[in-house]
Amino acid sequence: MFNERKKELPIYFRRERVVMSKILIVGGVAGGATAAARLRRLDEHADIIMFERGEYISFANCGLPYYIGGDITEKSVLTLQTPESFKARFNVDVRIYSEVIGINRKEKNVRVKNLKTGEEYTESYDKLILSPGAEPVKPAIEGAGNEKVFTLRNIPDTYRIKDYIETHNPKTAVVVGGGYIGIEMAENLAHAGAAVTIVEFADHVIAPLDYDMACDVHNHIREKGVRLILNDGVKAIAPEGDGLRVTLGNQVLTAEMVILSVGVRPEGSLAKDAGLDVNPRGAILVDSHMRTADDNIYAVGDAVEITDFVTGGKGYIPLAGPANKQGRIAADNICGIETSYGGTQGTGILKCFDLTVATTGITEAKAKAEGLSYEKSYTYSASHASYYPGAVNMSVKLLFEVPTGRILGAQIVGYEGVDKRIDVIATAMRAGMTVYDLTRLELAYAPPYSSAKDPVNMAGFVAENILEKRVKVAHWHEVATLPKDGSVTLLDVRTVPEYENGHIDGFVNIPLDELRQHLDKLDKSKPVYATCQVGLRGYVACRILSQMGYDCYNLSGGYRLYNSILGKKNAPLKMDVKLNSETMVPIAASSTHKINACGLQCPGPVMKLGEAIRNAADGDIIEIKTTDPAFAADVEAWCRRTGNTFGGVSSEKGIATALVKKGGSSVCATAGAGGDNKNIIVFSGDLDKAIASFIIANAAASMGRKVSMFFTFWGLNILRKPEKVAVKKDVISRMFGMMMPRGSKKLTLSKMNMGGMGAKMIRAVMKNKNIDSLEDLIKASIQNGVELIACTMSMDVMGIKQEELIEGVKMGGAAAMLANAEESDMSLFI
């Protein structure tokens, strides 16, 4: 499926008289501008005219979000070519603000409208190239036309968004759609200072990813303070005060601006009106030479239907790379160089805060829909030699055909080195290589850049082992169906500390290095399902066991993958906590102690910090790293209460780093500084106690007091949403959720509940006496500025996810609660 070229040189490369031709191009940017430049390089004598209905003929549309976020500071760098520069270099007649509104194929001319003057005229052609691109999908959402609702596709869109941000300084924003542009806009709006919510109708962001690979992205987005709502869509948008009320299927949001980013559709209406073939989506049908049904008309870019390189089927993949290639191929064929387009592979890459997300080929969902015989592997490899400083892991999912080993697709999520590996795999696919060939690739190695066994090699090795049946594999989604009746052996071969820090329910621990000494504990008549952290030790265990006569399956991706999908989801950091290294407080120190608390959950990081402070000298700096989402709130509160100096928190590559100086300073609060603050710890989930808690909280708030309510264990049920929220849970967590009341309306009385009659009676009495209901009291408390804090440790124990809690609840831990208690003159435990 490579480009095919005739060996004979075209007429333009021979010393013969050249007949001048006239070529019109509709649309610029990637496809049209590339075609025009290639045409001129091949034919100096052609009359080339390019029509663009906007002002810009060639711009970096992939860079537009980064101008909004401030990474790109100069407007001028977004414009790659101007009409004047294009004319000077390529002698192309560029006509901006000129919309082609009709094609007369019989007369071989187009009708053009000057959008500034309204004048219409016709222009003849010998050959015509259509490159109208695509337009943003504008869903039928009530209120989507509001001036505070934006789409992003071109430079004018960018300027409108940028101007709005600079003029109004919005503090909240909703991004509708979790595709490439949606994710990039969420990141850049967050960089611009807004609290961002992403609403995605599907169960995961970034459609070219499978759900399992998207889970790492979900967790990272939440760690960065962006709220993520999945499996829900926007129903309506309406003005509310100075902002917008955004109504979803299951909840209501407020925001000061909304970005609609739900995809694009091909602009094929011009071609369709001219009688050219388009598919049901409106994309123009072309052959491998980019010719339409009319031999004199070509079409390229986001407006055309493509052939999928992997499946051979038809599809629609709007990417800049294919558009550039198609523009070049159309120009080649017009000039007599027979060139074919070999299909679109769908190779793409995305920056998501610190993460890099890259894909090529098809997804597992697509392979399944196509009925392909396939298998998959998951590997976790360091970006470079692990002993060289700065190595970070990347997650690699490889899809391959069974039994041929043909590479169907790859997805990589990581921090560094992702781009290199996806490009190697994409090249291997285009060259027709198999997973066996990946094992043989000789790739550049030096410790700062890679390992002797590159991540691409490792993905090939694992796939080869599966195809050659050296190991049987099981996958994360099969774990829930494994019998728990003792008919299979569930084995975790990690070390004891790893196992104790978290494991899959039902798996027993025998460390790999002790496995041979404990074979007597395993029944050969039962299949063994082995897991480790990422799959490598599980593979070694299966090799040992299979050669000893056991039927062993290795859990592909290990506990790392399973936990990223079905484990605890990281909650957003507090938006008022310093997140950028630029905001770290400069604090002088006699020495610095570095503490690694990654992997520990509340109160683990705070306990390690306390131990380090006790062992440090006055003035020393403690630099502590952790992955605990509650830590950012806890460490600041801890400093206030212990008389130490809080130096700020930075977050990079999923790890929060806090600086704490031993000893007091002016930024640290002294004991009792809060004076008349109120602290309420809500342990109970009884209706009457919940009502009393919120009555006291609202009364204190109405007196101007700072009120904090810390909800732990059964009290968390008060904060649960009444509707069922689609979140991934393990079996135990799901059972907890079924047994516990979902939200305040399901709470029972502590006394005289009488099967629910008591709760109904007290609600009726409150209504008759004009006393606010518990639900109204909760709303009032949020409006009155009462701080509602959910204990992250209790949530983890009880299997409650952050997505299941009502709006306005913060995440926190024991240190935050204790700090609030010490700064209050009243602390109630209810």
Short mmCIF file of C-alpha atoms in Angstrom, two decimals, residues 534-819:
data_model
loop_
_atom_site.label_atom_id
_atom_site.label_comp_id
_atom_site.label_asym_id
_atom_site.label_seq_id
_atom_site.Cartn_x
_atom_site.Cartn_y
_atom_site.Cartn_z
CA VAL A 534 3.20 -4.89 35.76
CA GLY A 535 3.25 -8.44 34.39
CA LEU A 536 6.99 -9.23 34.21
CA ARG A 537 7.29 -11.21 37.46
CA GLY A 538 3.96 -12.84 36.71
CA TYR A 539 5.44 -14.07 33.43
CA VAL A 540 8.48 -15.47 35.24
CA ALA A 541 6.20 -17.18 37.76
CA CYS A 542 4.15 -18.73 34.97
CA ARG A 543 7.29 -19.99 33.25
CA ILE A 544 8.32 -21.69 36.49
CA LEU A 545 4.90 -23.15 37.16
CA SER A 546 4.12 -24.26 33.61
CA GLN A 547 7.36 -26.24 33.51
CA MET A 548 6.37 -27.82 36.81
CA GLY A 549 3.08 -29.05 35.39
CA TYR A 550 0.77 -26.22 36.45
CA ASP A 551 -1.78 -24.57 34.13
CA CYS A 552 -0.77 -20.94 34.65
CA TYR A 553 -2.20 -17.66 33.32
CA ASN A 554 -0.39 -14.34 33.68
CA LEU A 555 -2.50 -11.24 34.34
CA SER A 556 -1.39 -8.94 31.53
CA GLY A 557 -0.43 -5.51 32.87
CA GLY A 558 -0.56 -6.81 36.44
CA TYR A 559 -1.88 -4.96 39.44
CA ARG A 560 -0.72 -1.66 37.96
CA LEU A 561 -3.21 -1.85 35.12
CA TYR A 562 -6.00 -3.39 37.19
CA ASN A 563 -5.74 -0.72 39.87
CA SER A 564 -5.61 2.16 37.37
CA ILE A 565 -8.93 0.98 35.95
CA LEU A 566 -10.82 -0.40 38.93
CA GLY A 567 -8.97 1.05 41.90
CA LYS A 568 -9.39 4.31 43.73
CA LYS A 569 -9.70 7.33 41.47
CA ASN A 570 -7.55 10.29 42.40
CA ALA A 571 -9.57 13.26 43.53
CA PRO A 572 -8.91 16.80 42.30
CA LEU A 573 -6.46 18.87 44.29
CA LYS A 574 -7.83 21.96 46.01
CA MET A 575 -7.88 24.75 43.50
CA ASP A 576 -6.52 27.25 46.03
CA VAL A 577 -3.39 25.19 46.69
CA LYS A 578 -0.23 26.35 44.91
CA LEU A 579 0.29 23.97 42.00
CA ASN A 580 3.08 25.51 39.96
CA SER A 581 6.73 25.54 40.84
CA GLU A 582 6.74 29.26 40.03
CA THR A 583 4.60 29.88 43.13
CA MET A 584 6.81 27.98 45.54
CA VAL A 585 7.83 30.21 48.43
CA PRO A 586 11.60 30.84 48.47
CA ILE A 587 12.86 29.65 51.84
CA ALA A 588 16.51 29.50 52.84
CA ALA A 589 17.72 26.36 54.54
CA SER A 590 20.83 24.93 56.12
CA SER A 591 20.16 21.53 54.49
CA THR A 592 17.45 19.71 52.54
CA HIS A 593 16.03 16.27 53.31
CA LYS A 594 14.23 14.46 50.49
CA ILE A 595 11.38 12.09 51.42
CA ASN A 596 9.60 9.76 49.00
CA ALA A 597 6.06 9.01 50.18
CA CYS A 598 4.71 7.99 46.77
CA GLY A 599 2.16 5.20 46.97
CA LEU A 600 1.16 5.96 50.58
CA GLN A 601 -2.37 7.09 51.37
CA CYS A 602 -3.61 9.35 54.16
CA PRO A 603 -2.32 9.60 56.84
CA GLY A 604 0.89 7.92 55.60
CA PRO A 605 2.51 10.95 53.90
CA VAL A 606 1.80 13.24 56.85
CA MET A 607 3.24 10.66 59.25
CA LYS A 608 6.43 10.43 57.18
CA LEU A 609 6.62 14.21 57.12
CA GLY A 610 6.26 14.37 60.89
CA GLU A 611 9.02 11.83 61.37
CA ALA A 612 11.32 13.77 59.04
CA ILE A 613 10.62 17.04 60.86
CA ARG A 614 11.44 15.46 64.23
CA ASN A 615 14.80 14.28 62.90
CA ALA A 616 15.67 17.57 61.16
CA ALA A 617 17.42 20.62 62.58
CA ASP A 618 15.71 23.99 62.81
CA GLY A 619 15.77 25.71 59.43
CA ASP A 620 16.14 22.48 57.46
CA ILE A 621 13.94 21.92 54.42
CA ILE A 622 11.89 18.75 53.96
CA GLU A 623 11.11 18.03 50.31
CA ILE A 624 8.43 15.35 50.26
CA LYS A 625 6.98 13.67 47.19
CA THR A 626 3.64 11.85 47.21
CA THR A 627 0.85 10.62 44.97
CA ASP A 628 -1.83 10.99 47.68
CA PRO A 629 -4.51 13.43 46.40
CA ALA A 630 -5.42 14.63 49.92
CA PHE A 631 -1.85 15.53 50.75
CA ALA A 632 -1.90 18.96 49.09
CA ALA A 633 -4.62 20.04 51.52
CA ASP A 634 -3.19 18.18 54.50
CA VAL A 635 0.36 19.49 54.36
CA GLU A 636 -0.68 23.13 54.40
CA ALA A 637 -2.96 22.52 57.37
CA TRP A 638 -0.26 20.47 59.08
CA CYS A 639 2.21 23.35 58.79
CA ARG A 640 -0.27 25.81 60.29
CA ARG A 641 -0.74 23.64 63.33
CA THR A 642 2.84 22.55 63.92
CA GLY A 643 4.55 25.91 63.60
CA ASN A 644 6.50 24.96 60.47
CA THR A 645 6.76 26.97 57.28
CA PHE A 646 4.75 25.84 54.27
CA GLY A 647 6.78 26.44 51.09
CA GLY A 648 4.13 25.43 48.56
CA VAL A 649 3.20 22.43 46.44
CA SER A 650 4.14 21.73 42.83
CA SER A 651 2.74 18.95 40.70
CA GLU A 652 4.55 17.28 37.83
CA LYS A 653 4.11 13.94 36.11
CA GLY A 654 1.50 12.79 38.63
CA ILE A 655 3.66 13.47 41.69
CA ALA A 656 3.04 16.29 44.17
CA THR A 657 6.16 17.79 45.73
CA ALA A 658 5.83 19.88 48.90
CA LEU A 659 8.47 22.01 50.61
CA VAL A 660 8.31 22.39 54.39
CA LYS A 661 10.82 24.32 56.49
CA LYS A 662 11.26 23.25 60.11
CA GLY A 663 10.43 26.18 62.30
CA GLY A 664 7.83 28.94 62.42
CA SER A 665 7.47 32.05 60.32
CA SER A 666 4.91 34.75 59.71
CA VAL A 667 3.00 32.59 57.26
CA CYS A 668 2.28 29.93 59.93
CA ALA A 669 -0.79 30.31 62.10
CA THR A 670 -0.47 30.02 65.87
CA ALA A 671 -2.66 27.76 67.96
CA GLY A 672 -6.13 29.14 68.48
CA ALA A 673 -5.74 31.75 65.75
CA GLY A 674 -9.15 30.86 64.41
CA GLY A 675 -10.76 31.87 67.67
CA ASP A 676 -14.44 31.50 66.94
CA ASN A 677 -14.25 28.98 64.08
CA LYS A 678 -16.53 25.92 64.30
CA ASN A 679 -15.53 22.35 63.46
CA ILE A 680 -18.08 19.55 63.07
CA ILE A 681 -17.07 15.93 62.52
CA VAL A 682 -20.00 13.98 61.07
CA PHE A 683 -19.51 10.25 61.66
CA SER A 684 -23.17 9.25 61.73
CA GLY A 685 -25.40 8.69 58.74
CA ASP A 686 -28.66 9.00 60.67
CA LEU A 687 -31.22 11.47 59.34
CA ASP A 688 -31.88 13.25 62.66
CA LYS A 689 -28.17 13.69 63.39
CA ALA A 690 -27.54 14.94 59.86
CA ILE A 691 -30.30 17.53 60.24
CA ALA A 692 -28.88 18.68 63.58
CA SER A 693 -25.37 18.94 62.09
CA PHE A 694 -26.47 21.21 59.26
CA ILE A 695 -28.75 23.33 61.44
CA ILE A 696 -25.80 24.07 63.74
CA ALA A 697 -23.48 24.67 60.76
CA ASN A 698 -25.85 27.12 59.08
CA ALA A 699 -26.51 28.94 62.34
CA ALA A 700 -22.79 29.39 62.94
CA ALA A 701 -22.23 30.49 59.33
CA SER A 702 -25.02 33.06 59.61
CA MET A 703 -23.11 34.58 62.55
CA GLY A 704 -20.10 35.07 60.32
CA ARG A 705 -18.17 32.12 61.68
CA LYS A 706 -15.90 29.93 59.57
CA VAL A 707 -17.43 26.44 59.66
CA SER A 708 -15.81 23.18 58.59
CA MET A 709 -17.71 19.88 58.41
CA PHE A 710 -15.59 16.73 58.14
CA PHE A 711 -17.58 13.70 56.92
CA THR A 712 -16.16 10.28 57.68
CA PHE A 713 -17.42 6.69 57.42
CA TRP A 714 -21.26 6.54 57.59
CA GLY A 715 -21.51 10.32 57.46
CA LEU A 716 -20.27 10.17 53.86
CA ASN A 717 -23.67 8.80 52.81
CA ILE A 718 -25.18 12.23 53.51
CA LEU A 719 -23.05 13.65 50.68
CA ARG A 720 -23.79 10.94 48.11
CA LYS A 721 -25.73 11.88 45.00
CA PRO A 722 -29.24 10.38 44.91
CA GLU A 723 -28.82 9.02 41.37
CA LYS A 724 -26.65 6.08 40.42
CA VAL A 725 -23.29 7.19 39.03
CA ALA A 726 -21.48 5.00 36.51
CA VAL A 727 -18.09 4.35 38.12
CA LYS A 728 -15.82 1.33 38.09
CA LYS A 729 -15.68 -0.57 41.42
CA ASP A 730 -14.48 -3.88 42.69
CA VAL A 731 -16.98 -6.43 44.01
CA ILE A 732 -16.68 -5.45 47.70
CA SER A 733 -17.07 -1.75 46.98
CA ARG A 734 -20.09 -2.45 44.81
CA MET A 735 -21.70 -4.47 47.63
CA PHE A 736 -21.01 -1.65 50.11
CA GLY A 737 -22.67 0.77 47.75
CA MET A 738 -25.77 -1.38 47.42
CA MET A 739 -26.16 -1.76 51.19
CA MET A 740 -25.61 1.89 52.10
CA PRO A 741 -28.16 4.70 51.59
CA ARG A 742 -27.56 6.67 48.38
CA GLY A 743 -27.90 10.27 49.45
CA SER A 744 -29.69 12.28 52.12
CA LYS A 745 -33.20 11.26 51.05
CA LYS A 746 -32.48 7.60 51.87
CA LEU A 747 -31.26 8.22 55.44
CA THR A 748 -33.09 6.61 58.37
CA LEU A 749 -33.74 7.84 61.92
CA SER A 750 -31.47 6.72 64.75
CA LYS A 751 -34.57 6.01 66.90
CA MET A 752 -38.15 5.03 66.00
CA ASN A 753 -37.39 4.61 62.31
CA MET A 754 -40.19 2.04 62.01
CA GLY A 755 -39.19 0.75 58.59
CA GLY A 756 -38.87 4.24 57.15
CA MET A 757 -42.16 5.61 58.49
CA GLY A 758 -40.35 7.63 61.16
CA ALA A 759 -38.17 9.37 58.58
CA LYS A 760 -41.22 10.25 56.49
CA MET A 761 -43.05 11.57 59.56
CA ILE A 762 -40.20 13.85 60.66
CA ARG A 763 -39.86 15.20 57.12
CA ALA A 764 -43.61 15.90 57.04
CA VAL A 765 -43.48 17.66 60.41
CA MET A 766 -40.55 19.83 59.25
CA LYS A 767 -42.45 20.77 56.10
CA ASN A 768 -45.63 21.66 58.04
CA LYS A 769 -43.65 23.81 60.45
CA ASN A 770 -41.84 25.51 57.54
CA ILE A 771 -38.45 24.10 58.55
CA ASP A 772 -36.00 23.57 55.72
CA SER A 773 -35.50 19.99 54.61
CA LEU A 774 -32.10 18.35 55.00
CA GLU A 775 -31.49 18.82 51.27
CA ASP A 776 -32.26 22.55 51.53
CA LEU A 777 -30.03 22.82 54.60
CA ILE A 778 -27.16 21.23 52.66
CA LYS A 779 -27.62 23.67 49.77
CA ALA A 780 -27.79 26.58 52.18
CA SER A 781 -24.59 25.50 53.91
CA ILE A 782 -22.70 25.53 50.62
CA GLN A 783 -24.12 28.94 49.75
CA ASN A 784 -23.13 30.20 53.24
CA GLY A 785 -19.53 29.13 52.68
CA VAL A 786 -19.53 26.10 54.98
CA GLU A 787 -16.55 23.90 54.06
CA LEU A 788 -17.69 20.32 53.39
CA ILE A 789 -14.74 17.91 53.53
CA ALA A 790 -14.93 14.21 52.68
CA CYS A 791 -12.38 11.95 54.31
CA THR A 792 -10.46 10.28 51.48
CA MET A 793 -9.34 7.38 53.67
CA SER A 794 -12.93 6.56 54.65
CA MET A 795 -14.03 6.87 51.01
CA ASP A 796 -11.39 4.35 50.03
CA VAL A 797 -12.42 1.93 52.78
CA MET A 798 -16.12 2.17 51.95
CA GLY A 799 -15.66 2.13 48.18
CA ILE A 800 -17.14 5.58 47.58
CA LYS A 801 -15.80 7.47 44.56
CA GLN A 802 -15.43 11.24 44.36
CA GLU A 803 -17.75 11.27 41.34
CA GLU A 804 -20.58 9.93 43.57
CA LEU A 805 -20.54 12.94 45.89
CA ILE A 806 -22.60 16.11 45.47
CA GLU A 807 -21.07 19.32 44.12
CA GLY A 808 -19.07 21.54 46.45
CA VAL A 809 -17.39 18.79 48.50
CA LYS A 810 -13.62 18.96 48.99
CA MET A 811 -11.26 16.06 49.57
CA GLY A 812 -9.20 16.01 52.76
CA GLY A 813 -7.54 13.91 55.39
CA ALA A 814 -6.93 13.70 59.11
CA ALA A 815 -4.43 16.57 59.22
CA ALA A 816 -6.89 18.98 57.64
CA MET A 817 -9.57 17.95 60.14
CA LEU A 818 -7.24 18.32 63.13
CA ALA A 819 -6.01 21.71 61.95
#
